[in-house]
Coordinates of C-alpha atoms (C1' of nucleotides) in Angstrom, one line a residue:
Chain A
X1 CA -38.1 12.7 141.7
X2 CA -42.0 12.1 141.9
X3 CA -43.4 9.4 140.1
X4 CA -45.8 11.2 137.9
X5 CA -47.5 8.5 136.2
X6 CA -46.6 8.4 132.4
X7 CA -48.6 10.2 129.5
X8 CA -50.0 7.6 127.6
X9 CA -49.2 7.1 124.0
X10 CA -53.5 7.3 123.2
X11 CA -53.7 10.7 124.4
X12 CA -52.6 11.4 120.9
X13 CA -55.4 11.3 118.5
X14 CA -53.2 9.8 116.0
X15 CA -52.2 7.2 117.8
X16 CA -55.2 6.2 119.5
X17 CA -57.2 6.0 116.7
X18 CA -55.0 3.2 115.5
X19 CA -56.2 -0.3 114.7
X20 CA -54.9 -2.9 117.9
X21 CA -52.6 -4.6 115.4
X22 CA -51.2 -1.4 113.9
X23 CA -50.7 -0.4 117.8
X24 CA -49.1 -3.8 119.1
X25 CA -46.7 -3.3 116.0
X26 CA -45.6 0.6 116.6
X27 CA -46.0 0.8 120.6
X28 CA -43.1 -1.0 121.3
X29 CA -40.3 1.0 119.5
X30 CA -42.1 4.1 120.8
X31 CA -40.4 6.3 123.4
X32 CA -41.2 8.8 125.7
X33 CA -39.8 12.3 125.7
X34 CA -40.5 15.1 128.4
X35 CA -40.9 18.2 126.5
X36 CA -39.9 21.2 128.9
X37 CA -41.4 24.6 128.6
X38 CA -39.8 26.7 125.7
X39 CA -37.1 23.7 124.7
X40 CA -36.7 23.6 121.1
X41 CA -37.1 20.2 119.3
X42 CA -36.2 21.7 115.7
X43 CA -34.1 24.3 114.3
X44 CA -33.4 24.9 110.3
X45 CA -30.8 23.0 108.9
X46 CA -30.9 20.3 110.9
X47 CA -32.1 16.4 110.4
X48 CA -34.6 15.4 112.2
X49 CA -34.4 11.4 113.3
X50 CA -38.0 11.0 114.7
X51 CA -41.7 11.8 114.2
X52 CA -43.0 13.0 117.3
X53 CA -46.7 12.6 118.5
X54 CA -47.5 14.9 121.7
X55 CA -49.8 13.7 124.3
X56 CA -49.9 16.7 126.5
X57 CA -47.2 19.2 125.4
X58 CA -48.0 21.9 122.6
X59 CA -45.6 22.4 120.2
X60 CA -45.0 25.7 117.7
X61 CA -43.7 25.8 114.2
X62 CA -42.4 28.7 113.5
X63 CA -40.5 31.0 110.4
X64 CA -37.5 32.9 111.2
X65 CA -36.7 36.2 109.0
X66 CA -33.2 37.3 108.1
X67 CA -33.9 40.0 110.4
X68 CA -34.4 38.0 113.3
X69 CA -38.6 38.9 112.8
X70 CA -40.9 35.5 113.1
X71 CA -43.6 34.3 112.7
X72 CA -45.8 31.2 113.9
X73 CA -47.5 29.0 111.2
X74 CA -49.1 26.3 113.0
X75 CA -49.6 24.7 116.2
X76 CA -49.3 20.9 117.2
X77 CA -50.8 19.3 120.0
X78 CA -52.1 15.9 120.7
X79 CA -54.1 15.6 117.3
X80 CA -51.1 15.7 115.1
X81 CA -47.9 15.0 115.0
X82 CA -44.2 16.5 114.2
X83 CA -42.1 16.0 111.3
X84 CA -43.9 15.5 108.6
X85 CA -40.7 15.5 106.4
X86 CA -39.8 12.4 107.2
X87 CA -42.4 10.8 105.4
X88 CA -43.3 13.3 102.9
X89 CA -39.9 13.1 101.6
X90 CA -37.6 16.0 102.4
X91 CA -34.4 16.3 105.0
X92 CA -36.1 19.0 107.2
X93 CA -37.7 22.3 106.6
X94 CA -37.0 25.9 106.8
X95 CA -38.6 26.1 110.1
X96 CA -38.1 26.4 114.0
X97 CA -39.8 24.2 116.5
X98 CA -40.4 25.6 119.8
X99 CA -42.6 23.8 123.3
X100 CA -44.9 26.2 123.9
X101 CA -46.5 24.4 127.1
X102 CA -44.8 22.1 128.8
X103 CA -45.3 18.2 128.6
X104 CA -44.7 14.8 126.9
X105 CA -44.5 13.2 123.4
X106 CA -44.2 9.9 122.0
X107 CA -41.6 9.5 119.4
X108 CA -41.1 6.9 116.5
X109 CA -37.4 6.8 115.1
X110 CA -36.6 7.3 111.3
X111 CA -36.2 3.7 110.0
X112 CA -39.6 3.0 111.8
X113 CA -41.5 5.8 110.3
X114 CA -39.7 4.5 107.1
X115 CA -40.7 0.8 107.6
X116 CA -44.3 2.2 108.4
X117 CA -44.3 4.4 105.0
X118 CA -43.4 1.4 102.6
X119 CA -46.1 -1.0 104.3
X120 CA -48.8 1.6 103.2
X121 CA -50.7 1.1 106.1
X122 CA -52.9 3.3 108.3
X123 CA -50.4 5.5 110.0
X124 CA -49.7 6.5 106.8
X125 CA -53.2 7.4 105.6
X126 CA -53.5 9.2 109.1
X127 CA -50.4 11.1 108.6
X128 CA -51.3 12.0 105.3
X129 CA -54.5 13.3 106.3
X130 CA -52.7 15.2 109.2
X131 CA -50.8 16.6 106.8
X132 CA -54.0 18.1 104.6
X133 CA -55.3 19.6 107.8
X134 CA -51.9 21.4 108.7
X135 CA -52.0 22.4 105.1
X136 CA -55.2 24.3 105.7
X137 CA -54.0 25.6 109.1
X138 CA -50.7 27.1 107.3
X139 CA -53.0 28.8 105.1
X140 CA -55.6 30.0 107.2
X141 CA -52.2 32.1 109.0
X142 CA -51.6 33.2 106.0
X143 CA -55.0 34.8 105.3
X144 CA -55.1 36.4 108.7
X145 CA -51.9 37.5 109.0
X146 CA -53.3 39.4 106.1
X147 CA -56.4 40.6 106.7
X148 CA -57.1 40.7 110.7
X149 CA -56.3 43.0 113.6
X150 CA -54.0 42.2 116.0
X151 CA -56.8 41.8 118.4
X152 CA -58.4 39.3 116.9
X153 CA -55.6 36.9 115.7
X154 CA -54.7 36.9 119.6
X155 CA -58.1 35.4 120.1
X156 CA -57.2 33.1 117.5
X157 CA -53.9 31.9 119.3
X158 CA -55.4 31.9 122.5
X159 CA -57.9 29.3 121.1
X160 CA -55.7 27.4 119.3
X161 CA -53.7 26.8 122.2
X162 CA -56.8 25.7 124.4
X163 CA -57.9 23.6 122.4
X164 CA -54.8 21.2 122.8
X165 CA -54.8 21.7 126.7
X166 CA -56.7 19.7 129.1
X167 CA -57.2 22.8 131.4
X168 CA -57.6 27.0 131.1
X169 CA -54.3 28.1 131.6
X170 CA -51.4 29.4 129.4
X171 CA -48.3 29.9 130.1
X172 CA -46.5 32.3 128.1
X173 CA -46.0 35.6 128.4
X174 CA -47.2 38.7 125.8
X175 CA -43.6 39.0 124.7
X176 CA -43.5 35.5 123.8
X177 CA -47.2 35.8 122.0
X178 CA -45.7 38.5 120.1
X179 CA -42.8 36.3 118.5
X180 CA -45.4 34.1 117.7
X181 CA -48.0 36.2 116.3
X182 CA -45.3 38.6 114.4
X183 CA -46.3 41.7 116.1
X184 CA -45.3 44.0 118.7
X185 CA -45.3 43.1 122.4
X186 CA -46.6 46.5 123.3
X187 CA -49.6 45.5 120.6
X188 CA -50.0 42.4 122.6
X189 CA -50.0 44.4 125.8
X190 CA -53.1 46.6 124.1
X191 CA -55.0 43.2 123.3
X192 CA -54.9 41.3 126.3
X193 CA -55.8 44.1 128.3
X194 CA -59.0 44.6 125.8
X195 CA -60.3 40.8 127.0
X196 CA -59.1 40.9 130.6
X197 CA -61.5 44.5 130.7
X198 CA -64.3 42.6 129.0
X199 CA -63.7 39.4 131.1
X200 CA -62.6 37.4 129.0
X201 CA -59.1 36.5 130.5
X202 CA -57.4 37.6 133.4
X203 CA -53.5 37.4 133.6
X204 CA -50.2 38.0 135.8
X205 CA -46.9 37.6 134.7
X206 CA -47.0 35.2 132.3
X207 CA -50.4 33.1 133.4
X208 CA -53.3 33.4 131.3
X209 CA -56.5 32.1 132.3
X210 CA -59.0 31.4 130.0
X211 CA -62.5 32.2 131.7
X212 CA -65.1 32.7 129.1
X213 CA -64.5 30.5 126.0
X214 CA -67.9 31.2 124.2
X215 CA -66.7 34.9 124.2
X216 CA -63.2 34.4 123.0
X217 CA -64.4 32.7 119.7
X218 CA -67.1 35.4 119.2
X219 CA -64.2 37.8 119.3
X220 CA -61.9 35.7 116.9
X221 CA -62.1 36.0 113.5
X222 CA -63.6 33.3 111.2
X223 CA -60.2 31.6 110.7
X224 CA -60.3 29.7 114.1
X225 CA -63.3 27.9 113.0
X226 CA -62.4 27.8 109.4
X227 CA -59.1 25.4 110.3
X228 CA -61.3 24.2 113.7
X229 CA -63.8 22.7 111.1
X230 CA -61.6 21.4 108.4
X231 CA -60.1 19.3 110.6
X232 CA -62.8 17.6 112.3
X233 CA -63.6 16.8 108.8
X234 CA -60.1 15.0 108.0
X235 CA -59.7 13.8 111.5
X236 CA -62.9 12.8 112.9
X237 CA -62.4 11.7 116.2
X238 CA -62.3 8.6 116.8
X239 CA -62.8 6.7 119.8
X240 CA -59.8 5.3 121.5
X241 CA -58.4 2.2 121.9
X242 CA -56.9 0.4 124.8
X243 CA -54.7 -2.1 124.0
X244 CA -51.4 -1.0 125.7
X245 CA -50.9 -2.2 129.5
X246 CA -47.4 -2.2 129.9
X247 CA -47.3 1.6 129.9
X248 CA -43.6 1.9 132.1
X249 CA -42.1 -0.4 129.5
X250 CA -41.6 2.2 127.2
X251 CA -38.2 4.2 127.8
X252 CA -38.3 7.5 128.6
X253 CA -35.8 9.6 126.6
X254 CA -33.8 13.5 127.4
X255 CA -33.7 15.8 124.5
X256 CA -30.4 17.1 124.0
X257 CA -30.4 20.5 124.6
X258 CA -30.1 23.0 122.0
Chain B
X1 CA -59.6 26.4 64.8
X2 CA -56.0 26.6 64.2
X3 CA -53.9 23.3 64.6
X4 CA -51.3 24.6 67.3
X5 CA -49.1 21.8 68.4
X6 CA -50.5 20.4 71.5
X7 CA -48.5 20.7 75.1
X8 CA -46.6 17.5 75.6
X9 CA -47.0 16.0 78.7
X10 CA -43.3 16.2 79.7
X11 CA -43.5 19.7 79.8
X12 CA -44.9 19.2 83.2
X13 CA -41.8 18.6 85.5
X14 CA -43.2 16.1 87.6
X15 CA -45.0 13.6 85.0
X16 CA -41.3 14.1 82.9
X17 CA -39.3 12.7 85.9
X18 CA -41.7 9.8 85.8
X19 CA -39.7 6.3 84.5
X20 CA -40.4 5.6 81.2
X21 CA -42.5 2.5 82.4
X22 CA -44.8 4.6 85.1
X23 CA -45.1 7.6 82.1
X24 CA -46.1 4.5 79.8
X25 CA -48.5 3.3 82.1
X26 CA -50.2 6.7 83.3
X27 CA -49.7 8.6 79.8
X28 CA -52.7 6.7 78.1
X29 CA -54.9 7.9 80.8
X30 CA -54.5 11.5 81.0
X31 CA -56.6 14.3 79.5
X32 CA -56.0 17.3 77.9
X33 CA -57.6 20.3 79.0
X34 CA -57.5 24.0 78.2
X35 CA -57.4 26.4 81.2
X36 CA -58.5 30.2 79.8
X37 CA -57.7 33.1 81.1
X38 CA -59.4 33.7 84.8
X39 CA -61.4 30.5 84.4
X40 CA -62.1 28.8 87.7
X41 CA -60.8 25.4 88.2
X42 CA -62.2 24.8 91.9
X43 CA -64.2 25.8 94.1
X44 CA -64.9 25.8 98.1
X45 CA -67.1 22.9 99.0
X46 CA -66.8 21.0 95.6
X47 CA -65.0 17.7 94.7
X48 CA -62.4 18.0 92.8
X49 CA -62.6 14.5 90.9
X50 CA -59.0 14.7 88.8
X51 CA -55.4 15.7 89.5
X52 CA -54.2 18.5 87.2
X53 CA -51.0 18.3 86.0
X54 CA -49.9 22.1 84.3
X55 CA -47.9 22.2 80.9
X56 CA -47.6 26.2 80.8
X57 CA -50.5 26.8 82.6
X58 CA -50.0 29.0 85.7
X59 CA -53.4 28.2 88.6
X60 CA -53.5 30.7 91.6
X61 CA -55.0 29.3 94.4
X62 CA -56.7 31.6 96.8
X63 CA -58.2 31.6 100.4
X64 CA -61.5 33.8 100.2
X65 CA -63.1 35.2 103.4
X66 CA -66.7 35.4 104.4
X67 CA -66.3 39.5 103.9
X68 CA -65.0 38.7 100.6
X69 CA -61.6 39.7 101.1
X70 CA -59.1 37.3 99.5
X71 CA -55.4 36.1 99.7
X72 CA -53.6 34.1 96.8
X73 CA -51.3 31.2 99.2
X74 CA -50.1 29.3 96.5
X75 CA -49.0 29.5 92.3
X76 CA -48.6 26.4 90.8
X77 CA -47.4 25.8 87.1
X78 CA -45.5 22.9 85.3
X79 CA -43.6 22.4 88.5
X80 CA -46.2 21.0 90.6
X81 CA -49.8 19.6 90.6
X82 CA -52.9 20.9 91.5
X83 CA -55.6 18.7 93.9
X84 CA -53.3 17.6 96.5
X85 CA -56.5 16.4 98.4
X86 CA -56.9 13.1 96.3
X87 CA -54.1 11.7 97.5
X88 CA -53.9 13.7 101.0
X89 CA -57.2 11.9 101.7
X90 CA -60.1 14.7 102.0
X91 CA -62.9 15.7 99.9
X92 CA -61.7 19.3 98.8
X93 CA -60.1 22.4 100.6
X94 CA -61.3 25.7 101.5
X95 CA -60.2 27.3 98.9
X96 CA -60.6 28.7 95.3
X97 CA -58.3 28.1 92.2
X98 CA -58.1 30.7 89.4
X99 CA -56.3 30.6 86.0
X100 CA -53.8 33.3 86.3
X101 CA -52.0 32.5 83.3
X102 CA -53.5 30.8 80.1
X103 CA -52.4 27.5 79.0
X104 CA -53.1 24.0 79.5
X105 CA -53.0 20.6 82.0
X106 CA -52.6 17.3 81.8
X107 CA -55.5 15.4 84.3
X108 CA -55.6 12.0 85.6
X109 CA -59.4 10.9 86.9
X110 CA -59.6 10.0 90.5
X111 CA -59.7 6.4 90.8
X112 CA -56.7 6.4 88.7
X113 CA -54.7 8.4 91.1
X114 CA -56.0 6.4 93.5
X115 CA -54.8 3.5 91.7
X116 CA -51.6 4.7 91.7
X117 CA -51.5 5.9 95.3
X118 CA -52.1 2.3 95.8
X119 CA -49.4 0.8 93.7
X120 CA -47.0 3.0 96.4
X121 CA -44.8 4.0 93.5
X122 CA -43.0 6.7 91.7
X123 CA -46.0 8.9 91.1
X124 CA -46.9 8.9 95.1
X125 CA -43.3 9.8 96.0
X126 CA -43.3 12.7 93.8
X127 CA -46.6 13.9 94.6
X128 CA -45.5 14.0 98.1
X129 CA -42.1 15.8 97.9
X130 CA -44.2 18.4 95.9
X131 CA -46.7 18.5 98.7
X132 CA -43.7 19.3 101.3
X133 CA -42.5 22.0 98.8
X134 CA -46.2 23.7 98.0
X135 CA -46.2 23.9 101.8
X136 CA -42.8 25.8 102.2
X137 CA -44.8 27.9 99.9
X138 CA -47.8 28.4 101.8
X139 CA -45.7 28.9 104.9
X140 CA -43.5 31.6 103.7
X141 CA -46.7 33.7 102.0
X142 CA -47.9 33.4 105.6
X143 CA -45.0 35.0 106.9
X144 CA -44.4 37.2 104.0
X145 CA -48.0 38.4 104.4
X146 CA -46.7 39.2 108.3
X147 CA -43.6 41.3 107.7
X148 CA -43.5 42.7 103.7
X149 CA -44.4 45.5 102.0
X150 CA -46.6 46.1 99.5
X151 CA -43.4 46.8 97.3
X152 CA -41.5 43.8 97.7
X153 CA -44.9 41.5 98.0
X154 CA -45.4 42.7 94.3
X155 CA -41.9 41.7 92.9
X156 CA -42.0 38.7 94.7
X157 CA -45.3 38.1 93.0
X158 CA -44.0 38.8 89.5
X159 CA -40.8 36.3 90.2
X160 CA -43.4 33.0 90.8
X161 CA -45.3 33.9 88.3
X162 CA -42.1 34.2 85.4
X163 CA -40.7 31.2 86.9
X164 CA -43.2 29.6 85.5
X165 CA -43.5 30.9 82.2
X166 CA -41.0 30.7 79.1
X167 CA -41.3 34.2 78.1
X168 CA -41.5 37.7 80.2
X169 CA -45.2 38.5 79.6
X170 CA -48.0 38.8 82.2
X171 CA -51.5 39.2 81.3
X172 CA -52.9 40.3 84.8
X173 CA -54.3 43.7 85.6
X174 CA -53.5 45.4 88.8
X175 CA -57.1 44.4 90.5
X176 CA -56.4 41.3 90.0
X177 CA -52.9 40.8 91.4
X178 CA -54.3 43.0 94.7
X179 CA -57.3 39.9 95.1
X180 CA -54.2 37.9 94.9
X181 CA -51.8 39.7 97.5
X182 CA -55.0 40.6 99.6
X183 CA -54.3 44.6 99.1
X184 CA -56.2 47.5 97.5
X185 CA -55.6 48.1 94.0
X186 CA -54.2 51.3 94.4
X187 CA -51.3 49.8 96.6
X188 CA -50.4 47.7 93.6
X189 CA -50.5 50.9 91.4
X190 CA -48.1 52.9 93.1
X191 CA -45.5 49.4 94.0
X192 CA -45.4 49.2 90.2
X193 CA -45.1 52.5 89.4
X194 CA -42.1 52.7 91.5
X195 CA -40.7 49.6 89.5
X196 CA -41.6 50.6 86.0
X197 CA -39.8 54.4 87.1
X198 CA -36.4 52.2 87.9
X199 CA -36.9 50.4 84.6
X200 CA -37.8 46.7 86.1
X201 CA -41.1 46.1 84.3
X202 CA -43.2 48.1 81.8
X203 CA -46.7 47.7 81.4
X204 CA -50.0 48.8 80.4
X205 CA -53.6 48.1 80.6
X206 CA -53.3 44.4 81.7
X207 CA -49.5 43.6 80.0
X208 CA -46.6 43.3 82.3
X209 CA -43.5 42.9 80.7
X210 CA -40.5 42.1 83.2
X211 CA -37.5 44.0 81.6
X212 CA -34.9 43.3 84.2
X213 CA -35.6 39.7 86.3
X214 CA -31.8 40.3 88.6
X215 CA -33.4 43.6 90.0
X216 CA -36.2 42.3 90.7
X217 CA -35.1 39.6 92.6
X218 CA -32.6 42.3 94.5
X219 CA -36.1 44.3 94.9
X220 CA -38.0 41.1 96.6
X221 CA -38.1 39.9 99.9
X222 CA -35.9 37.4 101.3
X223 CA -39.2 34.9 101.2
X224 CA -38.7 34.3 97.0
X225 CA -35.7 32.7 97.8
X226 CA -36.3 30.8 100.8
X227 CA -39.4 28.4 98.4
X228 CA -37.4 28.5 95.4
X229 CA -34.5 27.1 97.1
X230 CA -35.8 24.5 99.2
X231 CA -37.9 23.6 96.1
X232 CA -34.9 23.1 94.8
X233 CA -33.9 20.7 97.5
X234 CA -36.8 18.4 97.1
X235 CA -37.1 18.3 93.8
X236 CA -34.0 18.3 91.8
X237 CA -34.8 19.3 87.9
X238 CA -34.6 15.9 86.2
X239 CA -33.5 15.9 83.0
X240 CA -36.9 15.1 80.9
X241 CA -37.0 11.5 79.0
X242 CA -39.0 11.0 75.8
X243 CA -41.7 8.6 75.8
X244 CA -44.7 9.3 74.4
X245 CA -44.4 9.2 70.6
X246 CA -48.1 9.9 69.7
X247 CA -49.4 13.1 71.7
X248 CA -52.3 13.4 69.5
X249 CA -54.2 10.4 71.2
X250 CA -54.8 11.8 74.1
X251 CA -57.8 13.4 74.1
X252 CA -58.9 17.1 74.5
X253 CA -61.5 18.0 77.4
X254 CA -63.4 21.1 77.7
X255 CA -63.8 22.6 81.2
X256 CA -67.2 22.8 82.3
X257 CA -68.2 26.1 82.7
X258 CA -68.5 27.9 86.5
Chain C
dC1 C1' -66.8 59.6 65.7
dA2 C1' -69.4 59.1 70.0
dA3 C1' -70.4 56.6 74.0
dC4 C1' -69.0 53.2 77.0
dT5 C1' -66.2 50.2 79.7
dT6 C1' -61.9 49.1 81.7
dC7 C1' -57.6 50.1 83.6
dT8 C1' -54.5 53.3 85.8
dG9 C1' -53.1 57.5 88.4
dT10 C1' -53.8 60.8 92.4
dG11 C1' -55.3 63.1 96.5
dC12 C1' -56.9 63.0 101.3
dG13 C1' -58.2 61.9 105.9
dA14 C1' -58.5 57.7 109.0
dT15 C1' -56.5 53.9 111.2
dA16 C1' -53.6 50.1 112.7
dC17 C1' -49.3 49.1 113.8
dC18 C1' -44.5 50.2 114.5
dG19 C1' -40.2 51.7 117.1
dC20 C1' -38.7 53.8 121.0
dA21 C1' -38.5 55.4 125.6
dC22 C1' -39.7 55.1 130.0
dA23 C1' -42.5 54.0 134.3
dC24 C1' -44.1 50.8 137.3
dA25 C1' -45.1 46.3 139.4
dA26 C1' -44.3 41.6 140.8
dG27 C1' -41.3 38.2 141.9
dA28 C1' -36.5 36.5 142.6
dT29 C1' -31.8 37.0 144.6
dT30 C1' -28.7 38.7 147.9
Chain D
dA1 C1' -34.7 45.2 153.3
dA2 C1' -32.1 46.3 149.1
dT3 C1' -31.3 45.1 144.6
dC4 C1' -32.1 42.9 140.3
dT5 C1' -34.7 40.7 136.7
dT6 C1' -38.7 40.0 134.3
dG7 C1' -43.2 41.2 132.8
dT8 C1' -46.7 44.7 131.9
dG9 C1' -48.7 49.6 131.0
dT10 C1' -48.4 54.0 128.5
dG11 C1' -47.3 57.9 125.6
dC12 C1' -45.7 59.8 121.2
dG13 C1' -44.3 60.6 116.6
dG14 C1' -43.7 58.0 112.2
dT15 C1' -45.2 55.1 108.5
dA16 C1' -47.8 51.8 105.7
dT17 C1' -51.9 50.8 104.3
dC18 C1' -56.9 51.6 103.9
dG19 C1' -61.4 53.4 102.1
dC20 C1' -63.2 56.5 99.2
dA21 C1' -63.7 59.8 95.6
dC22 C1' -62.6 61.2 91.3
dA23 C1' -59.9 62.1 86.9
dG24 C1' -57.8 60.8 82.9
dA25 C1' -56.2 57.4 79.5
dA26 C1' -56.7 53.3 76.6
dG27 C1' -59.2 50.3 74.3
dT28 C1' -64.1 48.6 72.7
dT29 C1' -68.6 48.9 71.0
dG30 C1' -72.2 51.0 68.4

DNA sequence: CAACTTCTGTGCGATACCGCACACAAGATT
DNA sequence: AATCTTGTGTGCGGTATCGCACAGAAGTTG
């Protein structure tokens, strides 16, 4: 085992842009869970017993059909957080959760995010704002799933998933940004090949590398910046605070598998 | 003018599971106001500065793209609310909100919402558990939008809109429900021509008249079922208590024209 | 009644995407 | 090296939907 040194709970937006007290309240009965590449952390049906706030890990929401077909309706990275329907009310949602790159999250158990909810503080004014901007993500899908080509949406993903990376480099392959997307793998095939030609990726096997940015979000349609927008307006960012030291306090927890 | 018996305010399924000491406090407050036919309710970039609480109104709201295009993401009517960003914590959405059926709405200002957010009571929990459910909603249209045909996209169309009505009438022409499934018009012509051949709906110039609700349902996609149940989850039909003795208090507003 | 507007029906070629089948290429396993 | 698995490229016919053009039908207005 390396010693990697532990994600730390500001490299989510959310929490970092937490007042100290809020911070020196929460932090302690935080813990930290590796997310591994393609793990799911939700499936339909089932209760879910923590919010989860990512650091460095993307995570995908997605709909499953009767007929197996799917659909992703958001992506949650380090600005947001998952499981909203713990404080919004509900016992879970329709909906699949699925790591789409590998890495960490911070997670806050039930009677916490409970305890948080009925003092009315700021994590609660956060997460509802979260919550509006997901909204508008959700819907922005919705419209695009509608109304734009295949080649463009994948622009769209592509971006959505940088943005919540530190680096250039996806790992997933076109099979896999087909179940997300709802389309074809073959139709995948067609539009990646489209960008690598124009030099706007290159990729191998499941490796994408991102190498002109500016380009990709010329070639996206108008929903990228549509959501990209919104949510700097909900979430400004704010700069972080440092008031944890005692990082390797915090346990470090294994998902179960699924 | 004629003196039709106003809406009550219980007719709205959220403000009648209110206790009869919130609906006591609140109920002096609200507004009355007519929504016509295709009248506009909000727009992109505006502040919405009231919730709006439908009695047998039915609001579309609608994503509109910079080529014009448009998708409808969302019907609310007596279950639900409309202006979930007062509470969520933004300014507005990106979006567009349309009359689709005639009717009226009960509205509570902004500071008084805000008021109540504060007080962390019965109102906020509500308005939340409806927010989780109006996303299901938005979530499924996305994936609906993905995988449907024009054909089942139109019954499940009709089946939101009836649900919220208390008779089988639509007043809608077939332009206007393709602006609100984001297809041509003529799509919409031949999907209800194949319905009105099986005996499902009749209709003409503008008036749809849903003659057999089971087979439509049976003729919908999957994605009908999938809100109206979980909707179902989170918000349990309460039965409606009787409060308010003297409706004609409250006072009537006129929209202000768009 | 005539003229006009609005709504609905229909035809036709273009296009985007699908489903399927198969070939090939890059790693992984033995 | 031989084999296997996984990921990617390609071709082909089928289908849903689009964009456009136009015709007719149902109300509306003068």
């Amino acid at each position: 085992m390396s010693t990697k040194p532990k994600p730390h709970p500001q490299q989510n937006h959310l929490l970092a842009a937490l007042a100290p007290d809020v911070q020196a309240r929460l932090f302690p009965h935080l813990e930290l869970v590796p997310l591994p590449l393609r793990s799911l952390m939700y499936e339909s049906g089932r209760t879910m017993r923590h919010v989860y706030f990512p650091t460095d890990a993307i995570v995908s929401l997605q709909y499953i059909m009767e007929n197996g077909a799917s659909t992703a309706i958001l992506v949650v990275g380090n600005e947001g957080l998952l499981g909203i329907s713990l404080f919004m009310g509900g016992q879970g949602t329709p909906s699949r959760s699925i790591v789409q790159s590998a890495g960490h999250a911070y997670r806050l158990p039930r009677p916490k995010v409970k305890e948080e909810f009925n003092r009315h503080g700021q994590l609660l004014l956060l997460m509802l704002r979260y919550t509006q901007a997901l909204i508008t993500q959700v819907a922005q899908t919705a419209v695009c799933n509608r109304h734009h080509s295949i080649d463009q949406q994948l622009c769209r993903w592509l971006l959505l998933s940088m943005d919540r990376l530190s680096h250039n480099q996806l790992t997933m392959t076109q099979e896999f940004i087909g179940n997300m997307l709802g389309v074809r793998r073959e139709g995948v095939t067609q539009a990646a090949l489209k960008l690598q030609q124009q030099g706007v990726i290159s990729y191998s096997r499941g490796l994408i590398k991102v190498l002109d940015r500016d380009k990709l979000e010329a070639l996206s349609c108008e929903c990228y910046g549509v959501v990209k927008k919104e949510t700097e307006i909900l979430l400004p960012y704010l700069p972080q605070r440092q008031v944890i030291k005692d990082v390797a306090a915090i346990p470090v927890v294994t998902l179960p598998t699924l």
